[in-house]
Coordinates of N, CA and C in Angstrom, one line a residue:
M1 N -7.0 22.2 -47.4 CA -5.7 22.0 -48.0 C -4.9 22.9 -48.1
P2 N -3.5 22.8 -47.3 CA -3.0 23.9 -47.4 C -1.8 24.0 -49.1
D3 N -1.6 25.4 -48.9 CA -0.8 25.5 -50.2 C 0.4 25.2 -50.2
A4 N 1.6 25.7 -50.9 CA 2.8 25.8 -50.4 C 2.4 27.5 -50.7
P5 N 3.1 28.1 -49.0 CA 3.3 29.4 -48.8 C 4.7 29.9 -50.0
A6 N 4.4 31.0 -50.6 CA 5.5 31.6 -51.3 C 6.8 32.3 -50.3
L7 N 7.5 31.9 -50.6 CA 8.8 32.2 -49.7 C 10.0 33.0 -50.8
E8 N 10.6 33.9 -50.4 CA 11.6 34.9 -50.9 C 12.8 34.7 -49.9
T9 N 13.9 35.0 -50.8 CA 15.6 35.4 -50.1 C 15.7 36.3 -51.0
P10 N 17.4 36.8 -51.0 CA 17.7 37.8 -51.7 C 17.5 37.5 -53.0
R11 N 17.9 36.3 -53.4 CA 18.0 36.3 -55.0 C 17.1 35.4 -55.7
L12 N 16.3 34.5 -54.8 CA 15.4 33.4 -55.1 C 13.7 33.6 -55.0
T13 N 13.0 33.3 -55.6 CA 11.5 32.8 -55.0 C 11.0 31.5 -55.1
L14 N 10.5 31.1 -54.1 CA 10.2 29.7 -53.7 C 8.5 30.2 -54.0
R15 N 7.9 28.8 -54.6 CA 6.4 29.3 -54.8 C 5.7 27.7 -54.9
G16 N 4.8 27.6 -55.0 CA 4.3 26.4 -55.6 C 4.1 26.0 -56.8
H17 N 3.9 24.6 -57.1 CA 4.5 24.2 -58.6 C 2.7 24.2 -59.3
V18 N 3.0 25.1 -60.6 CA 1.6 25.2 -61.4 C 2.2 24.1 -62.6
A19 N 0.9 23.7 -63.8 CA 1.1 23.0 -64.7 C 2.0 24.2 -65.8
A20 N 2.0 25.5 -65.2 CA 3.4 25.8 -66.5 C 4.7 25.7 -66.1
D21 N 4.6 25.5 -65.3 CA 6.5 24.9 -64.8 C 6.9 23.5 -65.4
F22 N 6.1 22.8 -65.9 CA 6.2 21.6 -66.5 C 7.4 21.5 -67.6
A23 N 7.3 21.9 -68.2 CA 8.3 22.0 -69.4 C 9.4 22.2 -68.8
E24 N 9.8 23.5 -68.2 CA 11.2 23.7 -67.4 C 11.7 22.3 -66.6
S25 N 10.5 21.9 -65.6 CA 10.5 21.3 -64.7 C 11.2 19.5 -65.5
A26 N 10.4 19.3 -66.4 CA 10.9 17.6 -67.2 C 12.2 18.1 -68.0
A27 N 12.2 19.4 -68.5 CA 13.8 19.3 -69.0 C 14.7 19.5 -68.2
M28 N 14.9 19.8 -67.0 CA 15.4 19.6 -65.9 C 15.7 17.9 -65.4
W29 N 14.7 17.0 -65.8 CA 14.6 15.9 -64.8 C 14.9 14.7 -66.0
A30 N 15.2 15.3 -67.1 CA 15.4 14.6 -68.8 C 16.7 14.8 -68.6
D31 N 17.8 15.4 -67.9 CA 18.8 16.1 -68.2 C 20.0 14.8 -67.4
P32 N 20.8 13.8 -68.4 CA 21.6 12.9 -67.4 C 22.4 13.9 -66.2
V33 N 23.2 14.8 -66.2 CA 23.8 15.5 -65.2 C 22.8 15.7 -64.6
V34 N 21.5 16.0 -63.8 CA 21.0 16.2 -63.2 C 21.0 15.1 -62.2
T35 N 20.1 13.8 -63.3 CA 20.0 12.3 -62.7 C 20.7 11.5 -62.7
R36 N 22.2 11.7 -62.7 CA 23.4 11.1 -62.6 C 23.2 10.5 -61.0
H37 N 22.6 11.1 -60.0 CA 22.9 10.5 -58.6 C 21.7 10.9 -57.8
I38 N 20.3 11.0 -59.0 CA 18.9 10.6 -58.5 C 18.4 9.4 -59.2
G39 N 18.7 8.4 -59.1 CA 17.9 7.3 -60.0 C 18.8 6.9 -61.4
G40 N 19.8 7.7 -61.7 CA 21.1 7.2 -62.6 C 20.7 7.6 -63.8
R41 N 19.0 7.6 -64.1 CA 19.0 7.8 -65.9 C 18.3 9.1 -65.9
P42 N 17.8 9.6 -67.2 CA 16.9 10.9 -67.3 C 15.9 9.9 -66.9
F43 N 14.6 11.4 -66.7 CA 13.2 10.6 -66.4 C 12.5 11.1 -67.8
T44 N 11.4 10.2 -68.4 CA 10.8 10.5 -69.3 C 9.7 11.6 -68.8
S45 N 8.7 12.0 -70.2 CA 8.0 13.2 -69.8 C 7.2 12.7 -69.0
E46 N 6.4 11.4 -69.7 CA 5.4 10.8 -68.7 C 6.0 11.2 -67.0
E47 N 7.3 10.6 -66.7 CA 7.5 10.6 -65.0 C 7.8 11.8 -64.6
S48 N 8.4 12.9 -65.4 CA 8.0 14.2 -64.9 C 7.1 14.9 -64.7
W49 N 5.8 14.7 -65.3 CA 4.8 14.7 -65.1 C 3.9 14.4 -63.9
A50 N 4.0 13.0 -63.5 CA 3.3 12.3 -62.6 C 4.0 12.7 -61.5
R51 N 5.3 13.1 -61.4 CA 6.3 14.3 -60.1 C 5.4 15.7 -60.1
L52 N 5.0 16.1 -61.4 CA 4.2 17.4 -61.0 C 3.2 17.5 -59.8
L53 N 2.4 16.4 -60.7 CA 1.1 15.8 -59.9 C 1.2 15.8 -58.7
R54 N 2.4 15.3 -58.1 CA 2.7 14.4 -56.5 C 2.9 15.8 -55.8
Y55 N 3.4 16.8 -56.7 CA 4.0 18.1 -55.3 C 2.6 18.5 -54.7
P56 N 1.6 18.6 -55.5 CA 0.4 19.4 -54.2 C 0.0 18.4 -53.3
G57 N -0.2 17.0 -53.4 CA -0.3 16.4 -52.7 C 0.3 16.1 -51.2
L58 N 1.6 16.1 -51.6 CA 2.6 16.3 -50.8 C 1.8 17.6 -49.4
W59 N 1.7 19.0 -49.9 CA 1.1 19.8 -49.2 C -0.1 19.8 -48.6
S60 N -0.9 18.7 -49.2 CA -2.7 18.7 -49.1 C -2.3 17.8 -48.2
I61 N -1.3 16.5 -48.3 CA -1.3 15.4 -47.0 C -0.6 15.8 -46.0
L62 N 0.8 16.2 -46.3 CA 1.7 16.3 -44.9 C 1.7 17.7 -44.4
G63 N 1.3 18.6 -45.2 CA 1.1 20.0 -44.9 C 2.5 20.7 -44.9
Y64 N 3.2 20.0 -45.8 CA 4.8 20.5 -46.4 C 4.7 19.8 -47.8
G65 N 6.0 19.8 -48.4 CA 6.1 19.7 -49.7 C 7.4 20.6 -50.6
Y66 N 6.6 20.5 -51.6 CA 8.2 20.8 -52.7 C 7.8 22.2 -53.2
W67 N 9.0 23.0 -53.3 CA 8.5 24.5 -54.1 C 9.4 24.3 -55.3
V68 N 8.9 25.1 -56.6 CA 9.6 25.4 -57.3 C 10.5 27.1 -57.4
V69 N 11.9 26.7 -57.7 CA 12.9 27.5 -57.1 C 13.0 28.6 -58.5
R70 N 12.7 29.8 -58.5 CA 13.4 30.6 -59.8 C 14.1 32.1 -59.2
E71 N 14.8 32.4 -59.7 CA 15.8 33.8 -59.8 C 14.3 34.9 -59.3
R72 N 15.0 35.7 -58.8 CA 14.2 36.6 -58.4 C 14.0 37.5 -59.6
A73 N 15.4 38.5 -60.1 CA 15.4 39.1 -60.9 C 15.1 39.0 -62.3
S74 N 15.4 37.6 -62.8 CA 14.6 36.7 -64.0 C 13.8 36.1 -64.4
G75 N 13.3 35.6 -63.1 CA 12.5 34.8 -63.2 C 12.9 33.3 -63.9
A76 N 14.2 33.1 -64.0 CA 14.4 32.1 -64.8 C 14.5 30.9 -63.5
F77 N 13.8 29.7 -64.1 CA 13.7 28.3 -63.4 C 15.4 28.0 -63.0
V78 N 15.2 27.5 -61.8 CA 16.4 27.3 -60.8 C 16.5 25.5 -60.7
G79 N 15.3 25.1 -60.1 CA 15.3 24.3 -59.6 C 14.1 24.2 -58.8
E80 N 13.9 22.6 -57.6 CA 13.4 22.5 -57.0 C 13.7 22.0 -55.8
V81 N 13.1 22.4 -54.5 CA 13.6 22.1 -53.4 C 12.2 22.0 -52.0
G82 N 12.4 21.0 -51.1 CA 11.3 21.1 -50.4 C 11.4 19.6 -49.7
F83 N 10.4 19.1 -49.1 CA 10.5 18.1 -48.1 C 9.2 17.2 -48.5
A84 N 9.4 15.9 -48.1 CA 8.2 15.2 -48.4 C 8.9 13.8 -47.2
D85 N 7.7 12.9 -47.1 CA 7.7 11.7 -46.9 C 7.0 10.6 -47.5
F86 N 8.7 9.8 -47.8 CA 8.1 9.0 -49.6 C 8.1 7.4 -48.6
H87 N 8.0 7.6 -47.4 CA 7.8 5.6 -47.0 C 9.0 4.9 -47.4
R88 N 10.3 5.5 -47.7 CA 11.4 5.2 -48.2 C 11.4 3.1 -47.4
A89 N 12.0 2.5 -48.1 CA 11.9 1.4 -47.3 C 13.4 1.1 -47.7
I90 N 13.9 1.5 -46.4 CA 15.4 1.6 -46.1 C 16.1 1.3 -44.4
E91 N 16.9 0.9 -44.4 CA 17.8 0.8 -42.9 C 18.8 1.3 -42.8
P92 N 19.0 2.5 -41.8 CA 17.8 2.5 -40.8 C 16.8 3.4 -41.5
S93 N 15.7 2.9 -40.6 CA 14.1 3.8 -41.4 C 14.4 5.5 -41.0
L94 N 13.9 6.1 -42.0 CA 13.7 7.4 -41.9 C 12.7 7.8 -41.0
G95 N 11.7 6.8 -40.4 CA 10.5 7.3 -39.7 C 9.7 7.8 -40.7
A96 N 8.9 8.9 -39.7 CA 8.3 9.9 -40.7 C 8.6 11.5 -40.6
M97 N 9.7 11.1 -40.4 CA 10.3 12.9 -40.5 C 10.5 13.0 -42.2
P98 N 10.4 14.8 -42.0 CA 10.3 15.4 -43.2 C 11.7 15.0 -43.8
E99 N 11.8 14.6 -45.0 CA 13.3 14.4 -45.6 C 13.6 15.6 -47.1
G100 N 14.6 16.4 -46.9 CA 14.7 17.2 -47.3 C 15.5 16.9 -48.8
G101 N 15.0 17.7 -49.5 CA 15.5 17.2 -50.9 C 15.9 18.8 -52.1
W102 N 16.7 18.7 -53.0 CA 17.0 20.0 -53.9 C 17.5 19.1 -55.1
V103 N 16.9 20.1 -56.0 CA 17.6 19.6 -57.3 C 17.8 20.6 -58.2
L104 N 18.6 21.0 -58.8 CA 19.1 22.2 -59.5 C 19.1 22.0 -61.3
A105 N 18.6 23.0 -62.3 CA 19.3 22.5 -63.4 C 20.6 23.1 -63.3
P106 N 21.1 22.6 -64.3 CA 22.3 22.4 -64.7 C 23.0 23.9 -64.8
A107 N 22.2 24.8 -65.6 CA 22.6 26.3 -65.6 C 22.5 27.0 -64.1
A108 N 22.0 26.4 -62.9 CA 22.1 27.2 -61.6 C 22.8 26.4 -60.9
H109 N 23.5 25.5 -61.3 CA 24.6 24.9 -60.6 C 26.0 25.9 -60.2
G110 N 26.4 25.7 -58.9 CA 27.9 26.3 -58.5 C 27.5 27.7 -58.3
K111 N 26.3 28.3 -57.8 CA 25.8 29.6 -57.7 C 25.6 29.9 -56.4
G112 N 25.6 28.7 -55.4 CA 24.9 28.9 -54.3 C 23.8 28.7 -53.9
F113 N 23.0 28.5 -55.6 CA 20.9 28.7 -55.0 C 20.8 27.4 -54.1
A114 N 21.0 26.4 -54.5 CA 20.5 25.5 -53.5 C 20.7 25.2 -52.2
T115 N 21.7 25.9 -51.3 CA 21.9 26.2 -50.2 C 21.2 27.5 -50.0
E116 N 21.1 28.3 -50.4 CA 19.9 29.7 -50.2 C 18.7 29.0 -50.3
A117 N 18.1 28.3 -51.3 CA 16.7 27.8 -50.9 C 16.7 27.2 -50.0
L118 N 17.2 26.1 -49.7 CA 16.9 24.9 -48.5 C 17.4 25.8 -47.7
R119 N 18.1 26.7 -47.2 CA 17.8 27.4 -45.7 C 16.0 28.0 -45.4
A120 N 15.7 28.8 -46.6 CA 14.5 29.4 -46.6 C 13.7 28.5 -46.4
A121 N 13.4 27.1 -47.1 CA 13.2 25.9 -46.9 C 12.7 25.6 -45.4
L122 N 13.8 25.2 -45.0 CA 14.1 24.6 -43.5 C 13.7 25.9 -42.5
A123 N 14.0 27.3 -42.8 CA 13.2 27.9 -42.0 C 11.5 28.1 -42.1
W124 N 11.0 28.0 -42.9 CA 10.1 27.5 -43.5 C 9.3 26.9 -42.1
L125 N 10.1 25.7 -42.6 CA 9.4 24.7 -41.8 C 9.1 24.6 -40.5
E126 N 10.8 25.2 -39.8 CA 10.8 25.4 -38.5 C 9.7 26.6 -37.5
G127 N 9.7 27.6 -38.7 CA 8.5 28.5 -38.1 C 6.9 28.0 -38.5
A128 N 6.9 26.9 -38.9 CA 5.3 26.4 -39.4 C 5.5 25.4 -38.1
R129 N 6.2 24.4 -38.2 CA 6.1 23.3 -37.2 C 6.7 23.3 -36.3
G130 N 7.7 24.4 -35.8 CA 8.7 24.1 -34.8 C 9.6 23.4 -35.1
P131 N 10.7 23.7 -34.1 CA 12.2 22.7 -34.4 C 11.7 21.2 -34.5
E132 N 12.4 20.5 -35.5 CA 12.1 19.1 -35.4 C 13.2 18.6 -36.4
R133 N 13.5 17.2 -36.3 CA 14.4 16.3 -36.7 C 14.2 16.5 -38.4
T134 N 14.9 16.5 -39.1 CA 14.9 15.9 -40.5 C 15.6 15.4 -41.2
C135 N 15.9 14.9 -42.0 CA 16.6 14.3 -42.8 C 16.9 14.5 -43.9
C136 N 18.1 13.6 -44.7 CA 18.6 13.7 -46.4 C 18.9 12.6 -46.8
L137 N 19.1 12.4 -48.1 CA 19.6 10.8 -48.4 C 20.3 11.2 -49.7
I138 N 21.6 11.1 -49.6 CA 22.4 11.5 -50.7 C 23.0 10.2 -51.3
A139 N 23.6 10.4 -52.6 CA 24.6 9.3 -53.4 C 25.8 9.8 -52.7
P140 N 26.9 8.8 -51.7 CA 27.9 8.9 -51.4 C 29.0 10.1 -52.6
D141 N 29.1 9.6 -53.7 CA 29.7 10.6 -54.8 C 29.4 11.6 -55.2
N142 N 28.0 12.3 -54.4 CA 27.2 13.4 -54.7 C 28.0 14.6 -53.9
A143 N 29.0 14.9 -54.5 CA 29.7 15.9 -53.2 C 29.0 17.1 -53.2
A144 N 28.7 18.0 -54.5 CA 28.1 18.7 -54.2 C 26.7 19.1 -53.1
S145 N 26.2 18.2 -53.2 CA 24.7 18.1 -52.6 C 25.0 17.6 -51.1
L146 N 26.4 16.7 -50.9 CA 26.6 16.7 -49.5 C 27.1 17.9 -48.8
R147 N 27.7 19.0 -50.0 CA 28.3 20.1 -49.5 C 27.3 21.2 -48.8
V148 N 26.4 21.1 -49.6 CA 24.8 21.8 -49.3 C 24.1 21.0 -48.2
A149 N 24.4 19.9 -48.1 CA 23.7 19.3 -46.7 C 24.2 20.1 -45.5
Y150 N 25.9 19.8 -45.7 CA 26.8 20.3 -44.5 C 26.2 21.7 -44.0
K151 N 27.0 22.5 -44.8 CA 26.4 24.3 -45.0 C 24.8 24.2 -43.9
C152 N 24.0 23.4 -44.5 CA 22.9 23.7 -44.2 C 22.6 23.1 -42.5
G153 N 23.5 22.4 -42.0 CA 23.7 22.1 -41.2 C 23.3 20.5 -40.5
Y154 N 23.0 19.4 -41.7 CA 22.8 18.2 -41.6 C 24.3 17.5 -41.4
V155 N 24.1 16.5 -40.5 CA 25.3 15.6 -40.3 C 25.3 14.3 -40.6
E156 N 26.6 13.7 -40.9 CA 26.0 12.1 -41.8 C 26.0 11.1 -40.4
A157 N 24.7 10.2 -40.5 CA 24.3 9.2 -39.3 C 24.6 8.0 -40.0
A158 N 24.6 7.6 -41.3 CA 24.6 6.1 -41.6 C 24.7 6.2 -43.1
R159 N 25.7 5.2 -43.0 CA 25.6 4.8 -44.8 C 24.6 3.4 -44.8
S160 N 23.9 3.7 -46.2 CA 22.9 2.6 -46.4 C 23.4 2.1 -47.8
T161 N 21.9 1.3 -48.1 CA 22.1 1.2 -49.7 C 19.9 1.1 -49.9
Y162 N 19.9 1.9 -51.1 CA 18.6 2.4 -51.5 C 18.4 2.0 -53.1
K163 N 17.6 1.2 -53.3 CA 17.4 0.7 -54.4 C 18.4 0.0 -54.8
E164 N 19.1 -0.4 -54.2 CA 20.7 -1.4 -54.6 C 21.9 -0.2 -55.3
S165 N 21.6 1.0 -54.9 CA 22.7 1.8 -54.5 C 23.0 2.5 -53.1
P166 N 24.5 3.1 -53.0 CA 24.8 3.4 -51.9 C 24.0 4.6 -51.8
A167 N 24.0 4.8 -50.2 CA 23.1 6.1 -49.7 C 23.7 6.8 -48.5
V168 N 23.5 7.6 -48.3 CA 24.4 8.4 -47.4 C 22.8 9.1 -46.6
I169 N 22.7 8.8 -45.1 CA 21.6 9.2 -44.6 C 22.3 10.2 -43.8
L170 N 21.8 11.5 -43.5 CA 22.0 12.7 -43.0 C 20.7 12.8 -42.1
Y171 N 21.4 13.8 -40.8 CA 20.0 14.5 -40.1 C 20.9 15.4 -40.2
R172 N 19.6 16.3 -39.5 CA 19.6 18.0 -39.3 C 18.7 18.1 -37.7
D173 N 18.8 18.4 -36.7 CA 18.2 18.7 -35.6 C 17.7 20.4 -35.8
G174 N 15.9 20.2 -35.4 CA 15.8 21.7 -35.7 C 16.6 22.7 -35.0
A175 N 16.1 23.6 -35.4 CA 16.7 25.4 -34.9 C 18.6 24.9 -34.9
R176 N 19.1 24.0 -35.4 CA 20.4 24.1 -35.9 C 20.7 25.0 -36.7
P177 N 21.9 25.7 -36.4 CA 22.4 26.7 -37.1 C 22.4 26.3 -38.8
G178 N 22.0 26.7 -39.7 CA 22.2 26.4 -41.2 C 22.5 27.8 -42.1

């Protein structure tokens, strides 16, 4: 069972989740600013705990998953970034390709951390698995996340609906500069 590898960028560390991350992760997922474009409502503590428990399973079953992101200098919680295959019921189908995702605590917004963390995660994925196509699913009014996706080499491929909400499907071909 592979564990999440530790990654570093100039300003960030990315590592696998541990139980001690729960309080900060749950606080982030309970913030309506964070969840406005992700499900549209704050998550309960129970839902956040289930999410935290799911993260090691991604690594165990898929060989990739999510990292907790922290500032190197202070150790402050920044957010979470990584890949999954959620078998989403969406058309067009995302297939089994890794789906990139990122979420940051409000204190980390607007600092370029999402782009920096996603670039590190993409570099790891390509180093571990070789160049491959990845995707992401973003609400069309989430301008900040769309900017991150574009900066990391994702391009819009389709507009769809997911769980009765509009969604933009973006793809990134492996080894695309980002």
